[in-house]
Amino acid sequence: MLDSFGREINYLRLSITDRCNLRCRYCMPEDGVPPTAHDDLLCYEELLRVAAAAVSLGIDRFKITGGEPLVRRGCTDFIRALKALPGVRQVTLTTNGLLLVPLLDELSNAALDGVNISLDTLNNAQYQSLTRRAHTADEVLHAVRQCATRLPTKVNAVLLPETADQLIPLAELAQALPIDVRFIERMPLGTGENAQTVDADAALTRLRTRWPDLKSVHEPRGNGPARYFHAPGMQGCIGLIDAVSHGFCARCNRMRLTSTGLLKPCLCYDQGVELRPLLRGGADDTTLRDAIRAAILQKPAAHCFAQRENITEHKSMNQIGG
Ligand code: SAM
Ligand code: SF4
């Protein structure tokens, strides 16, 4: 359906947990967040009901996110059921990759359409410092390589001042493997609230020192707002997601559902429609659909990253469902 600014809303990010096996500095506080009681999470049946209602409004692409979605038991069965819902066109997953390899066969059999793997640095010591855990970038890189042999794979790296020397090595993955590597400006949310980001245009200038022939890719790629670039010899593309410096709100096509059932129209604002009371209060499908429609119609014209005092969302990204 169209929102009140005429934008077609066809994409929903479904967070299935706020728990995570990492503590990325820009995403989660060191001590984590108070764990959500299991009963407060939407169960998979409730998530499927929301998805079916969303499909009836024209939302046919879904991203499974979290927290770390693969820490929730039954995630692959849920993905299979979601992909099998009539009208669902695409289901993808975003993960830190640490639990991915043993699940790849199941995920591919579940007809998952693609995986985004978050990896901000190839340097093991830096990875441990950024994630505040003992896992290594090598483990994630192994998952990227394995995943790329089975499913369309993207690497997502948040642009951080401390990982500036990782820009070219990470981008080289798009040369060595048939994957896209996307660089994301850090958004001033959660534990990244007061942090500075690296401007995506500055990153592009640096990438051009390595690939002077880097050209814009004009044909659409994926569901999101990334700008893609390609140079001769690259197997994949390099993407830039510059929500902060440029903003792409005029083309925004998405909604977000937190793991506890808040349907959020925009990352910036602590606003939305609580679906859990409806799901558990006996609401029929029409009422549920009307609630989703109402949330879509609440979508603001734009985010307010440039006027941080207007940000009303103070949850961390793992709770929002980044
Ligand atoms: N745990 C999974 C992962 O890391 O991919 C899924 C959830 S995580 C919140 C989704 C994405 O949000 C990750 O790519 C992460 O890097 C990104 N993210 C978290 N905090 C962010 C921030 N402040 N600005 C930009 N991206 C952020
Ligand atoms: Fe966990 Fe993903 Fe947040 Fe890192 S970015 S703490 S992996 S939810």
PDB file of N, CA and C in Angstrom, residues 63 70 79 91-97 100 104 107-108 112-118 143-144 147-148 150-156 179-180 182:
ATOM      1  N   LYS A  63      12.649  -9.319   5.992  1.00  0.00           N
ATOM      2  CA  LYS A  63      14.020  -9.555   6.472  1.00  0.00           C
ATOM      3  C   LYS A  63      13.924 -10.026   7.910  1.00  0.00           C
ATOM      4  N   LEU A  70      19.727 -15.965  14.798  1.00  0.00           N
ATOM      5  CA  LEU A  70      20.026 -17.403  14.838  1.00  0.00           C
ATOM      6  C   LEU A  70      20.177 -17.936  16.267  1.00  0.00           C
ATOM      7  N   ILE A  79      11.518 -19.559   9.152  1.00  0.00           N
ATOM      8  CA  ILE A  79      11.823 -19.018   7.819  1.00  0.00           C
ATOM      9  C   ILE A  79      11.133 -19.855   6.738  1.00  0.00           C
ATOM     10  N   VAL A  91      12.353 -13.702   1.334  1.00  0.00           N
ATOM     11  CA  VAL A  91      12.725 -13.708   2.754  1.00  0.00           C
ATOM     12  C   VAL A  91      14.242 -13.745   2.829  1.00  0.00           C
ATOM     13  N   THR A  92      14.811 -12.778   3.516  1.00  0.00           N
ATOM     14  CA  THR A  92      16.255 -12.757   3.705  1.00  0.00           C
ATOM     15  C   THR A  92      16.555 -12.637   5.206  1.00  0.00           C
ATOM     16  N   LEU A  93      17.820 -12.803   5.527  1.00  0.00           N
ATOM     17  CA  LEU A  93      18.231 -12.885   6.930  1.00  0.00           C
ATOM     18  C   LEU A  93      19.429 -11.980   7.140  1.00  0.00           C
ATOM     19  N   THR A  94      19.466 -11.285   8.272  1.00  0.00           N
ATOM     20  CA  THR A  94      20.702 -10.589   8.619  1.00  0.00           C
ATOM     21  C   THR A  94      21.241 -11.186   9.906  1.00  0.00           C
ATOM     22  N   THR A  95      22.541 -11.485   9.923  1.00  0.00           N
ATOM     23  CA  THR A  95      23.146 -12.249  11.015  1.00  0.00           C
ATOM     24  C   THR A  95      24.597 -11.816  11.200  1.00  0.00           C
ATOM     25  N   ASN A  96      25.110 -12.064  12.407  1.00  0.00           N
ATOM     26  CA  ASN A  96      26.544 -11.829  12.590  1.00  0.00           C
ATOM     27  C   ASN A  96      27.362 -13.030  12.094  1.00  0.00           C
ATOM     28  N   GLY A  97      26.703 -14.077  11.657  1.00  0.00           N
ATOM     29  CA  GLY A  97      27.376 -15.186  10.970  1.00  0.00           C
ATOM     30  C   GLY A  97      27.930 -16.269  11.875  1.00  0.00           C
ATOM     31  N   LEU A 100      26.005 -19.534  11.751  1.00  0.00           N
ATOM     32  CA  LEU A 100      25.400 -19.750  10.434  1.00  0.00           C
ATOM     33  C   LEU A 100      25.779 -21.076   9.762  1.00  0.00           C
ATOM     34  N   LEU A 104      23.367 -23.801   7.259  1.00  0.00           N
ATOM     35  CA  LEU A 104      23.258 -23.385   5.849  1.00  0.00           C
ATOM     36  C   LEU A 104      22.396 -24.324   5.016  1.00  0.00           C
ATOM     37  N   LEU A 107      18.786 -23.698   5.921  1.00  0.00           N
ATOM     38  CA  LEU A 107      18.314 -22.391   5.440  1.00  0.00           C
ATOM     39  C   LEU A 107      18.098 -22.417   3.938  1.00  0.00           C
ATOM     40  N   SER A 108      19.006 -23.083   3.253  1.00  0.00           N
ATOM     41  CA  SER A 108      18.853 -23.116   1.813  1.00  0.00           C
ATOM     42  C   SER A 108      17.656 -23.996   1.435  1.00  0.00           C
ATOM     43  N   LEU A 112      15.326 -19.776   1.748  1.00  0.00           N
ATOM     44  CA  LEU A 112      15.789 -18.426   2.089  1.00  0.00           C
ATOM     45  C   LEU A 112      16.397 -17.790   0.834  1.00  0.00           C
ATOM     46  N   ASP A 113      16.135 -16.495   0.644  1.00  0.00           N
ATOM     47  CA  ASP A 113      16.584 -15.853  -0.596  1.00  0.00           C
ATOM     48  C   ASP A 113      17.936 -15.173  -0.498  1.00  0.00           C
ATOM     49  N   GLY A 114      18.436 -14.983   0.705  1.00  0.00           N
ATOM     50  CA  GLY A 114      19.737 -14.335   0.799  1.00  0.00           C
ATOM     51  C   GLY A 114      20.110 -14.074   2.242  1.00  0.00           C
ATOM     52  N   VAL A 115      21.403 -13.836   2.447  1.00  0.00           N
ATOM     53  CA  VAL A 115      21.915 -13.615   3.798  1.00  0.00           C
ATOM     54  C   VAL A 115      22.815 -12.385   3.792  1.00  0.00           C
ATOM     55  N   ASN A 116      22.584 -11.506   4.764  1.00  0.00           N
ATOM     56  CA  ASN A 116      23.509 -10.394   5.001  1.00  0.00           C
ATOM     57  C   ASN A 116      24.326 -10.748   6.238  1.00  0.00           C
ATOM     58  N   ILE A 117      25.620 -10.700   6.113  1.00  0.00           N
ATOM     59  CA  ILE A 117      26.484 -11.037   7.251  1.00  0.00           C
ATOM     60  C   ILE A 117      27.230  -9.778   7.679  1.00  0.00           C
ATOM     61  N   SER A 118      27.127  -9.464   8.963  1.00  0.00           N
ATOM     62  CA  SER A 118      27.759  -8.248   9.468  1.00  0.00           C
ATOM     63  C   SER A 118      29.206  -8.535   9.838  1.00  0.00           C
ATOM     64  N   ALA A 143      32.301 -18.196   7.571  1.00  0.00           N
ATOM     65  CA  ALA A 143      30.852 -18.266   7.311  1.00  0.00           C
ATOM     66  C   ALA A 143      30.508 -17.567   6.000  1.00  0.00           C
ATOM     67  N   VAL A 144      31.153 -16.438   5.739  1.00  0.00           N
ATOM     68  CA  VAL A 144      30.890 -15.707   4.482  1.00  0.00           C
ATOM     69  C   VAL A 144      31.244 -16.599   3.290  1.00  0.00           C
ATOM     70  N   CYS A 147      28.763 -19.509   3.020  1.00  0.00           N
ATOM     71  CA  CYS A 147      27.436 -19.026   2.645  1.00  0.00           C
ATOM     72  C   CYS A 147      27.399 -18.675   1.156  1.00  0.00           C
ATOM     73  N   ALA A 148      28.490 -18.062   0.683  1.00  0.00           N
ATOM     74  CA  ALA A 148      28.523 -17.598  -0.711  1.00  0.00           C
ATOM     75  C   ALA A 148      28.441 -18.752  -1.702  1.00  0.00           C
ATOM     76  N   ARG A 150      26.357 -21.143  -1.354  1.00  0.00           N
ATOM     77  CA  ARG A 150      24.997 -21.708  -1.323  1.00  0.00           C
ATOM     78  C   ARG A 150      23.890 -20.688  -1.547  1.00  0.00           C
ATOM     79  N   LEU A 151      24.109 -19.468  -1.065  1.00  0.00           N
ATOM     80  CA  LEU A 151      23.018 -18.485  -1.060  1.00  0.00           C
ATOM     81  C   LEU A 151      23.561 -17.121  -1.480  1.00  0.00           C
ATOM     82  N   PRO A 152      22.717 -16.269  -2.077  1.00  0.00           N
ATOM     83  CA  PRO A 152      23.160 -14.889  -2.339  1.00  0.00           C
ATOM     84  C   PRO A 152      23.597 -14.245  -1.017  1.00  0.00           C
ATOM     85  N   THR A 153      24.792 -13.702  -1.008  1.00  0.00           N
ATOM     86  CA  THR A 153      25.405 -13.271   0.253  1.00  0.00           C
ATOM     87  C   THR A 153      25.888 -11.830   0.133  1.00  0.00           C
ATOM     88  N   LYS A 154      25.658 -11.070   1.198  1.00  0.00           N
ATOM     89  CA  LYS A 154      26.204  -9.708   1.274  1.00  0.00           C
ATOM     90  C   LYS A 154      26.940  -9.573   2.590  1.00  0.00           C
ATOM     91  N   VAL A 155      28.001  -8.806   2.579  1.00  0.00           N
ATOM     92  CA  VAL A 155      28.670  -8.428   3.829  1.00  0.00           C
ATOM     93  C   VAL A 155      28.281  -6.987   4.124  1.00  0.00           C
ATOM     94  N   ASN A 156      27.890  -6.724   5.376  1.00  0.00           N
ATOM     95  CA  ASN A 156      27.573  -5.361   5.814  1.00  0.00           C
ATOM     96  C   ASN A 156      28.610  -4.916   6.824  1.00  0.00           C
ATOM     97  N   ILE A 179      30.117 -11.776  -3.968  1.00  0.00           N
ATOM     98  CA  ILE A 179      29.257 -11.188  -2.935  1.00  0.00           C
ATOM     99  C   ILE A 179      29.319  -9.653  -3.032  1.00  0.00           C
ATOM    100  N   ASP A 180      28.280  -9.012  -2.536  1.00  0.00           N
ATOM    101  CA  ASP A 180      28.311  -7.554  -2.415  1.00  0.00           C
ATOM    102  C   ASP A 180      28.831  -7.199  -1.025  1.00  0.00           C
ATOM    103  N   ARG A 182      28.771  -4.014   1.563  1.00  0.00           N
ATOM    104  CA  ARG A 182      28.109  -2.721   1.746  1.00  0.00           C
ATOM    105  C   ARG A 182      28.636  -2.028   2.994  1.00  0.00           C
TER     106      ARG A 182
END
